[in-house]
mmCIF file of C-alpha atoms in Angstrom:
data_model
loop_
_atom_site.group_PDB
_atom_site.id
_atom_site.type_symbol
_atom_site.label_atom_id
_atom_site.label_comp_id
_atom_site.label_asym_id
_atom_site.label_seq_id
_atom_site.Cartn_x
_atom_site.Cartn_y
_atom_site.Cartn_z
ATOM 1 C CA UNK Q 196 87.576 122.028 64.227
ATOM 2 C CA UNK Q 197 87.605 119.081 67.370
ATOM 3 C CA UNK Q 198 90.825 117.553 68.720
ATOM 4 C CA UNK Q 199 90.276 113.619 67.909
ATOM 5 C CA UNK Q 200 92.696 111.485 70.149
ATOM 6 C CA UNK Q 201 94.852 108.952 67.579
ATOM 7 C CA UNK Q 202 93.768 105.862 67.585
ATOM 8 C CA UNK Q 203 95.562 102.330 67.667
ATOM 9 C CA UNK Q 204 92.416 100.196 67.105
ATOM 10 C CA UNK Q 205 92.789 98.619 70.386
ATOM 11 C CA UNK Q 206 89.573 98.716 72.225
ATOM 12 C CA UNK Q 207 89.988 98.512 76.431
ATOM 13 C CA UNK Q 208 87.340 98.592 79.354
ATOM 14 C CA UNK Q 209 87.770 99.582 82.757
ATOM 15 C CA UNK Q 210 85.224 98.404 85.005
ATOM 16 C CA UNK Q 211 85.035 100.982 88.225
ATOM 17 C CA UNK Q 212 85.786 103.015 85.731
ATOM 18 C CA UNK Q 213 83.932 105.901 87.787
ATOM 19 C CA UNK Q 214 86.078 105.780 90.625
ATOM 20 C CA UNK Q 215 89.448 107.353 91.233
ATOM 21 C CA UNK Q 216 91.798 104.849 89.698
ATOM 22 C CA UNK Q 217 89.590 103.581 87.088
ATOM 23 C CA UNK Q 218 88.898 107.353 86.111
ATOM 24 C CA UNK Q 219 92.590 108.226 85.878
ATOM 25 C CA UNK Q 220 93.746 105.155 84.216
ATOM 26 C CA UNK Q 221 90.619 105.411 81.519
ATOM 27 C CA UNK Q 222 91.722 109.262 81.120
ATOM 28 C CA UNK Q 223 95.546 107.730 80.643
ATOM 29 C CA UNK Q 224 94.169 104.935 77.802
ATOM 30 C CA UNK Q 225 92.238 107.328 76.165
ATOM 31 C CA UNK Q 226 94.995 110.190 75.614
ATOM 32 C CA UNK Q 227 97.419 107.070 74.400
ATOM 33 C CA UNK Q 228 95.064 106.222 71.452
ATOM 34 C CA UNK Q 229 92.818 103.320 73.299
ATOM 35 C CA UNK Q 230 89.242 102.849 72.213
ATOM 36 C CA UNK Q 231 87.677 103.402 76.293
ATOM 37 C CA UNK Q 232 84.678 101.816 77.236
ATOM 38 C CA UNK Q 233 83.410 102.660 80.357
ATOM 39 C CA UNK Q 234 81.713 99.938 82.897
ATOM 40 C CA UNK Q 235 80.791 101.059 86.380
ATOM 41 C CA UNK Q 236 77.415 101.008 88.390
ATOM 42 C CA UNK Q 237 77.426 104.545 88.541
ATOM 43 C CA UNK Q 238 77.725 107.265 85.681
ATOM 44 C CA UNK Q 239 81.057 108.697 85.449
ATOM 45 C CA UNK Q 240 81.596 112.477 86.476
ATOM 46 C CA UNK Q 241 85.060 112.147 84.734
ATOM 47 C CA UNK Q 242 83.742 111.029 81.133
ATOM 48 C CA UNK Q 243 85.265 112.326 78.586
ATOM 49 C CA UNK Q 244 83.795 112.476 75.033
ATOM 50 C CA UNK Q 245 85.347 109.812 72.968
ATOM 51 C CA UNK Q 246 85.051 107.296 75.847
ATOM 52 C CA UNK Q 247 81.690 105.154 75.818
ATOM 53 C CA UNK Q 248 79.659 104.921 79.426
ATOM 54 C CA UNK Q 249 78.120 101.719 80.007
ATOM 55 C CA UNK Q 250 76.503 101.908 83.673
ATOM 56 C CA UNK Q 251 75.960 97.986 84.911
ATOM 57 C CA UNK Q 252 76.867 95.277 87.117
ATOM 58 C CA UNK Q 253 79.621 92.969 87.554
ATOM 59 C CA UNK Q 254 77.157 90.935 89.281
ATOM 60 C CA UNK Q 255 74.923 91.045 86.062
ATOM 61 C CA UNK Q 256 77.131 88.610 83.994
ATOM 62 C CA UNK Q 257 75.028 88.802 80.444
ATOM 63 C CA UNK Q 258 75.246 92.406 80.511
ATOM 64 C CA UNK Q 259 79.025 92.500 81.160
ATOM 65 C CA UNK Q 260 79.855 89.743 78.453
ATOM 66 C CA UNK Q 261 78.044 91.846 76.184
ATOM 67 C CA UNK Q 262 80.426 94.841 77.009
ATOM 68 C CA UNK Q 263 83.405 93.149 76.866
ATOM 69 C CA UNK Q 264 82.304 91.820 73.574
ATOM 70 C CA UNK Q 265 85.342 92.759 70.912
ATOM 71 C CA UNK Q 266 87.416 93.975 73.403
ATOM 72 C CA UNK Q 267 91.412 93.657 73.574
ATOM 73 C CA UNK Q 268 91.793 94.554 77.148
ATOM 74 C CA UNK Q 269 89.891 94.758 80.412
ATOM 75 C CA UNK Q 270 90.840 96.584 83.525
ATOM 76 C CA UNK Q 271 88.830 95.574 86.335
ATOM 77 C CA UNK Q 272 88.793 97.813 89.333
ATOM 78 C CA UNK Q 273 85.668 97.412 90.102
ATOM 79 C CA UNK Q 274 84.425 96.201 93.901
ATOM 80 C CA UNK Q 275 83.826 97.077 97.011
ATOM 81 C CA UNK Q 276 87.175 98.929 98.195
ATOM 82 C CA UNK Q 277 86.483 100.490 101.599
ATOM 83 C CA UNK Q 278 87.456 98.299 104.141
ATOM 84 C CA UNK Q 279 85.229 99.548 106.773
ATOM 85 C CA UNK Q 280 82.442 99.262 104.643
ATOM 86 C CA UNK Q 281 83.420 95.807 103.727
ATOM 87 C CA UNK Q 282 83.909 95.309 107.618
ATOM 88 C CA UNK Q 283 80.463 95.837 108.228
ATOM 89 C CA UNK Q 284 78.962 93.746 105.261
ATOM 90 C CA UNK Q 285 81.165 90.960 104.461
ATOM 91 C CA UNK Q 286 78.082 89.363 102.581
ATOM 92 C CA UNK Q 287 78.149 92.106 99.673
ATOM 93 C CA UNK Q 288 81.881 92.600 99.716
ATOM 94 C CA UNK Q 289 82.229 88.831 98.899
ATOM 95 C CA UNK Q 290 79.437 88.962 96.515
ATOM 96 C CA UNK Q 291 80.803 91.954 94.432
ATOM 97 C CA UNK Q 292 84.845 91.441 94.445
ATOM 98 C CA UNK Q 293 84.729 87.812 94.534
ATOM 99 C CA UNK Q 294 81.352 86.566 92.391
ATOM 100 C CA UNK Q 295 82.121 90.339 90.167
ATOM 101 C CA UNK Q 296 85.398 89.143 89.722
ATOM 102 C CA UNK Q 297 84.702 85.401 88.572
ATOM 103 C CA UNK Q 298 82.029 87.202 86.201
ATOM 104 C CA UNK Q 299 84.365 89.440 84.465
ATOM 105 C CA UNK Q 300 87.155 86.462 84.020
ATOM 106 C CA UNK Q 301 84.851 84.263 82.282
ATOM 107 C CA UNK Q 302 83.368 86.881 80.493
ATOM 108 C CA UNK Q 303 87.150 87.813 79.414
ATOM 109 C CA UNK Q 304 87.911 84.168 78.238
ATOM 110 C CA UNK Q 305 84.829 83.629 76.360
ATOM 111 C CA UNK Q 306 85.391 86.606 74.495
ATOM 112 C CA UNK Q 307 89.547 85.875 73.825
ATOM 113 C CA UNK Q 308 90.677 88.948 75.767
ATOM 114 C CA UNK Q 309 94.034 89.508 75.382
ATOM 115 C CA UNK Q 310 94.949 90.058 78.742
ATOM 116 C CA UNK Q 311 93.061 91.125 81.918
ATOM 117 C CA UNK Q 312 94.764 93.588 84.464
ATOM 118 C CA UNK Q 313 93.334 93.301 88.322
ATOM 119 C CA UNK Q 314 93.663 95.826 91.115
ATOM 120 C CA UNK Q 315 94.696 94.274 94.078
ATOM 121 C CA UNK Q 316 96.067 95.102 97.228
ATOM 122 C CA UNK Q 317 99.151 95.115 99.591
ATOM 123 C CA UNK Q 318 97.030 94.006 102.214
ATOM 124 C CA UNK Q 319 96.927 90.805 100.648
ATOM 125 C CA UNK Q 320 100.317 90.067 102.234
ATOM 126 C CA UNK Q 321 98.787 91.370 106.123
ATOM 127 C CA UNK Q 322 96.499 90.582 108.783
ATOM 128 C CA UNK Q 323 94.949 93.756 108.147
ATOM 129 C CA UNK Q 324 92.047 94.582 105.711
ATOM 130 C CA UNK Q 325 88.955 92.593 107.113
ATOM 131 C CA UNK Q 326 87.370 91.023 104.198
ATOM 132 C CA UNK Q 327 88.508 93.395 101.619
ATOM 133 C CA UNK Q 328 91.946 91.507 102.046
ATOM 134 C CA UNK Q 329 90.510 88.422 101.941
ATOM 135 C CA UNK Q 330 88.275 89.250 98.733
ATOM 136 C CA UNK Q 331 91.589 90.066 97.244
ATOM 137 C CA UNK Q 332 93.647 87.056 97.982
ATOM 138 C CA UNK Q 333 90.648 85.123 96.567
ATOM 139 C CA UNK Q 334 90.543 87.229 93.250
ATOM 140 C CA UNK Q 335 93.945 86.747 93.016
ATOM 141 C CA UNK Q 336 93.812 83.047 93.197
ATOM 142 C CA UNK Q 337 90.859 82.574 90.604
ATOM 143 C CA UNK Q 338 93.017 84.726 88.455
ATOM 144 C CA UNK Q 339 95.620 82.450 89.114
ATOM 145 C CA UNK Q 340 93.830 79.590 87.866
ATOM 146 C CA UNK Q 341 91.903 81.002 85.230
ATOM 147 C CA UNK Q 342 94.958 81.622 83.596
ATOM 148 C CA UNK Q 343 96.423 77.777 84.122
ATOM 149 C CA UNK Q 344 93.074 76.800 83.262
ATOM 150 C CA UNK Q 345 92.193 78.695 80.164
ATOM 151 C CA UNK Q 346 95.252 80.096 79.423
ATOM 152 C CA UNK Q 347 94.385 83.834 80.203
ATOM 153 C CA UNK Q 348 96.946 85.962 80.470
ATOM 154 C CA UNK Q 349 96.930 88.965 83.705
ATOM 155 C CA UNK Q 350 98.857 91.099 85.424
ATOM 156 C CA UNK Q 351 98.063 91.520 88.956
ATOM 157 C CA UNK Q 352 98.536 95.253 90.514
ATOM 158 C CA UNK Q 353 98.977 95.561 94.268
ATOM 159 C CA UNK Q 354 98.333 99.103 95.423
ATOM 160 C CA UNK Q 355 98.933 100.891 98.687
ATOM 161 C CA UNK Q 356 97.109 104.132 100.026
ATOM 162 C CA UNK Q 357 96.415 105.884 96.418
ATOM 163 C CA UNK Q 358 96.000 109.816 96.782
ATOM 164 C CA UNK Q 359 95.773 112.684 94.129
ATOM 165 C CA UNK Q 360 92.862 114.393 92.548
ATOM 166 C CA UNK Q 361 89.422 112.493 92.727
ATOM 167 C CA UNK Q 362 90.571 110.832 96.009
ATOM 168 C CA UNK Q 363 87.886 108.825 97.771
ATOM 169 C CA UNK Q 364 86.211 110.042 100.772
ATOM 170 C CA UNK Q 365 87.608 107.359 102.417
ATOM 171 C CA UNK Q 366 90.929 107.645 101.638
ATOM 172 C CA UNK Q 367 93.012 107.462 104.457
ATOM 173 C CA UNK Q 368 95.726 109.805 102.944
ATOM 174 C CA UNK Q 369 93.119 112.366 101.671
ATOM 175 C CA UNK Q 370 91.761 112.578 105.525
ATOM 176 C CA UNK Q 371 95.026 112.835 106.890
ATOM 177 C CA UNK Q 372 95.911 116.006 105.010
ATOM 178 C CA UNK Q 373 92.434 117.205 105.444
ATOM 179 C CA UNK Q 374 92.429 116.685 109.054
ATOM 180 C CA UNK Q 375 95.962 118.637 108.999
ATOM 181 C CA UNK Q 376 94.538 121.616 107.268
ATOM 182 C CA UNK Q 377 91.642 122.039 109.618
ATOM 183 C CA UNK Q 378 92.913 121.232 112.638
ATOM 184 C CA UNK Q 379 96.581 121.676 112.643
ATOM 185 C CA UNK Q 380 97.067 117.901 113.628
ATOM 186 C CA UNK Q 381 96.883 114.514 112.496
ATOM 187 C CA UNK Q 382 95.568 111.537 114.563
ATOM 188 C CA UNK Q 383 95.312 108.105 113.232
ATOM 189 C CA UNK Q 384 93.380 104.907 114.842
ATOM 190 C CA UNK Q 385 96.141 101.656 114.601
ATOM 191 C CA UNK Q 386 94.629 98.594 114.135
ATOM 192 C CA UNK Q 387 96.459 95.762 116.156
#
Protein backbone atom coordinates (compact mmCIF):
# COMPACT_ATOMS: atom_id res chain seq x y z
CA UNK A 1 0.00 0.00 0.00
CA UNK A 2 1.32 3.45 -0.91
CA UNK A 3 1.58 6.11 1.75
CA UNK A 4 -0.81 8.87 0.79
CA UNK A 5 -0.21 12.41 2.00
CA UNK A 6 -3.08 13.86 4.05
CA UNK A 7 -5.24 16.27 2.08
CA UNK A 8 -6.66 19.55 3.29
CA UNK A 9 -8.12 20.33 -0.17
CA UNK A 10 -6.05 23.52 -0.48
CA UNK A 11 -4.17 24.06 -3.73
CA UNK A 12 -0.84 25.84 -3.79
CA UNK A 13 1.25 27.02 -6.71
CA UNK A 14 4.96 27.58 -6.12
CA UNK A 15 6.85 29.48 -8.81
CA UNK A 16 10.57 28.81 -8.85
CA UNK A 17 10.01 25.52 -7.04
CA UNK A 18 12.94 23.77 -8.72
CA UNK A 19 15.31 25.97 -6.74
CA UNK A 20 16.59 25.80 -3.18
CA UNK A 21 13.86 27.66 -1.29
CA UNK A 22 10.97 26.60 -3.53
CA UNK A 23 11.79 22.90 -3.42
CA UNK A 24 11.98 22.87 0.39
CA UNK A 25 8.71 24.82 0.73
CA UNK A 26 7.07 22.45 -1.77
CA UNK A 27 8.18 19.47 0.34
CA UNK A 28 6.88 21.05 3.54
CA UNK A 29 3.51 22.03 2.05
CA UNK A 30 3.08 18.57 0.53
CA UNK A 31 3.82 16.99 3.90
CA UNK A 32 1.22 19.31 5.47
CA UNK A 33 -1.44 18.04 3.08
CA UNK A 34 -1.56 20.77 0.45
CA UNK A 35 -2.04 19.92 -3.21
CA UNK A 36 1.18 21.38 -4.64
CA UNK A 37 1.87 22.49 -8.20
CA UNK A 38 5.49 23.24 -9.00
CA UNK A 39 6.01 25.88 -11.72
CA UNK A 40 9.49 26.56 -13.05
CA UNK A 41 11.40 27.04 -16.29
CA UNK A 42 13.26 23.77 -15.63
CA UNK A 43 12.09 20.35 -14.47
CA UNK A 44 12.50 19.96 -10.72
CA UNK A 45 14.93 17.23 -9.67
CA UNK A 46 13.20 17.24 -6.26
CA UNK A 47 9.63 16.64 -7.46
CA UNK A 48 7.59 14.32 -5.27
CA UNK A 49 5.11 11.86 -6.79
CA UNK A 50 2.11 13.72 -5.41
CA UNK A 51 3.27 17.10 -6.81
CA UNK A 52 2.35 18.35 -10.25
CA UNK A 53 5.14 19.85 -12.36
CA UNK A 54 4.47 22.57 -14.91
CA UNK A 55 7.50 23.66 -16.94
CA UNK A 56 6.90 27.23 -18.01
CA UNK A 57 7.93 30.85 -17.76
CA UNK A 58 6.50 33.54 -15.51
CA UNK A 59 6.97 35.82 -18.53
CA UNK A 60 4.31 33.81 -20.41
CA UNK A 61 1.13 35.23 -18.90
CA UNK A 62 -1.33 32.83 -20.55
CA UNK A 63 0.61 29.77 -19.40
CA UNK A 64 0.98 31.17 -15.89
CA UNK A 65 -2.67 32.23 -15.66
CA UNK A 66 -3.84 28.75 -16.69
CA UNK A 67 -1.64 27.23 -13.98
CA UNK A 68 -2.89 29.62 -11.26
CA UNK A 69 -6.55 28.68 -11.94
CA UNK A 70 -8.04 26.92 -8.94
CA UNK A 71 -5.15 27.70 -6.59
CA UNK A 72 -5.81 29.04 -3.12
CA UNK A 73 -2.29 30.33 -2.53
CA UNK A 74 0.69 31.34 -4.66
CA UNK A 75 4.23 31.24 -3.35
CA UNK A 76 6.23 33.39 -5.76
CA UNK A 77 9.90 32.40 -5.58
CA UNK A 78 10.82 32.48 -9.29
CA UNK A 79 13.34 35.01 -10.49
CA UNK A 80 16.98 35.87 -11.03
CA UNK A 81 18.54 35.41 -7.58
CA UNK A 82 22.25 35.40 -8.43
CA UNK A 83 23.58 38.90 -7.70
CA UNK A 84 26.52 38.33 -10.05
CA UNK A 85 24.19 37.37 -12.88
CA UNK A 86 21.91 40.35 -12.17
CA UNK A 87 24.88 42.71 -12.28
CA UNK A 88 26.00 41.36 -15.66
CA UNK A 89 22.50 41.22 -17.15
CA UNK A 90 20.24 43.96 -15.73
CA UNK A 91 17.76 43.71 -18.62
CA UNK A 92 17.07 40.02 -17.93
CA UNK A 93 16.85 40.67 -14.18
CA UNK A 94 14.33 43.49 -14.66
CA UNK A 95 12.29 41.46 -17.14
CA UNK A 96 12.16 38.21 -15.18
CA UNK A 97 11.91 39.64 -11.68
CA UNK A 98 9.67 42.65 -12.23
CA UNK A 99 7.55 41.73 -15.29
CA UNK A 100 7.36 38.13 -14.04
CA UNK A 101 6.08 39.35 -10.67
CA UNK A 102 3.54 41.60 -12.40
CA UNK A 103 2.27 38.53 -14.28
CA UNK A 104 2.01 36.50 -11.06
CA UNK A 105 0.09 39.32 -9.36
CA UNK A 106 -2.29 39.81 -12.30
CA UNK A 107 -3.02 36.06 -12.51
CA UNK A 108 -3.51 35.90 -8.74
CA UNK A 109 -6.08 38.71 -8.83
CA UNK A 110 -7.85 37.28 -11.88
CA UNK A 111 -8.11 33.87 -10.23
CA UNK A 112 -9.07 35.18 -6.77
CA UNK A 113 -6.05 33.75 -4.96
CA UNK A 114 -6.43 34.05 -1.17
CA UNK A 115 -2.82 35.12 -0.55
CA UNK A 116 0.48 35.54 -2.35
CA UNK A 117 3.76 34.89 -0.54
CA UNK A 118 6.77 36.62 -2.08
CA UNK A 119 10.46 35.85 -1.53
CA UNK A 120 12.33 39.13 -1.22
CA UNK A 121 15.70 39.95 0.30
CA UNK A 122 17.32 41.86 3.14
CA UNK A 123 19.22 43.68 0.39
CA UNK A 124 16.18 45.96 0.02
CA UNK A 125 17.62 47.79 3.06
CA UNK A 126 21.12 48.03 1.58
CA UNK A 127 23.08 49.75 -1.15
CA UNK A 128 24.52 46.30 -2.03
CA UNK A 129 22.88 43.70 -4.26
CA UNK A 130 23.04 45.42 -7.65
CA UNK A 131 20.02 45.07 -9.93
CA UNK A 132 18.81 42.11 -7.87
CA UNK A 133 18.16 44.52 -4.96
CA UNK A 134 16.52 47.07 -7.24
CA UNK A 135 14.23 44.43 -8.77
CA UNK A 136 13.15 43.16 -5.35
CA UNK A 137 12.42 46.71 -4.17
CA UNK A 138 10.26 47.28 -7.25
CA UNK A 139 8.46 43.96 -6.76
CA UNK A 140 7.63 44.81 -3.15
CA UNK A 141 6.12 48.12 -4.29
CA UNK A 142 4.09 46.33 -6.99
CA UNK A 143 2.76 43.88 -4.41
CA UNK A 144 1.81 46.69 -2.03
CA UNK A 145 -0.04 48.50 -4.81
CA UNK A 146 -1.89 45.33 -5.90
CA UNK A 147 -3.01 44.95 -2.28
CA UNK A 148 -4.34 48.53 -2.26
CA UNK A 149 -5.96 48.42 -5.68
CA UNK A 150 -7.27 44.85 -5.77
CA UNK A 151 -7.33 43.75 -2.10
CA UNK A 152 -4.81 40.98 -2.76
CA UNK A 153 -3.54 39.68 0.60
CA UNK A 154 0.21 39.17 0.67
CA UNK A 155 3.19 38.21 2.78
CA UNK A 156 6.69 39.41 1.92
CA UNK A 157 9.56 37.34 3.28
CA UNK A 158 12.96 39.07 3.34
CA UNK A 159 15.72 36.49 3.38
CA UNK A 160 19.45 36.80 3.88
CA UNK A 161 21.70 34.05 2.58
CA UNK A 162 19.93 30.70 2.67
CA UNK A 163 21.98 27.57 3.05
CA UNK A 164 21.38 23.85 3.37
CA UNK A 165 20.85 20.77 1.25
CA UNK A 166 20.24 21.76 -2.40
CA UNK A 167 22.00 25.16 -1.99
CA UNK A 168 22.80 26.93 -5.27
CA UNK A 169 26.38 26.95 -6.52
CA UNK A 170 26.42 30.75 -6.30
CA UNK A 171 25.41 30.65 -2.61
CA UNK A 172 28.07 32.54 -0.63
CA UNK A 173 27.79 30.37 2.50
CA UNK A 174 28.06 27.24 0.37
CA UNK A 175 31.14 28.63 -1.36
CA UNK A 176 32.84 29.70 1.91
CA UNK A 177 32.29 26.28 3.49
CA UNK A 178 33.51 24.51 0.37
CA UNK A 179 36.60 26.75 0.23
CA UNK A 180 37.33 26.14 3.92
CA UNK A 181 37.09 22.39 3.48
CA UNK A 182 39.24 22.33 0.33
CA UNK A 183 41.90 24.91 1.27
CA UNK A 184 41.60 25.20 5.05
CA UNK A 185 41.16 28.95 4.48
CA UNK A 186 38.27 31.34 3.80
CA UNK A 187 38.72 34.40 1.60
CA UNK A 188 35.77 36.72 1.07
CA UNK A 189 35.71 39.68 -1.27
CA UNK A 190 34.01 42.67 0.36
CA UNK A 191 31.92 45.08 -1.68
CA UNK A 192 32.10 48.80 -0.86
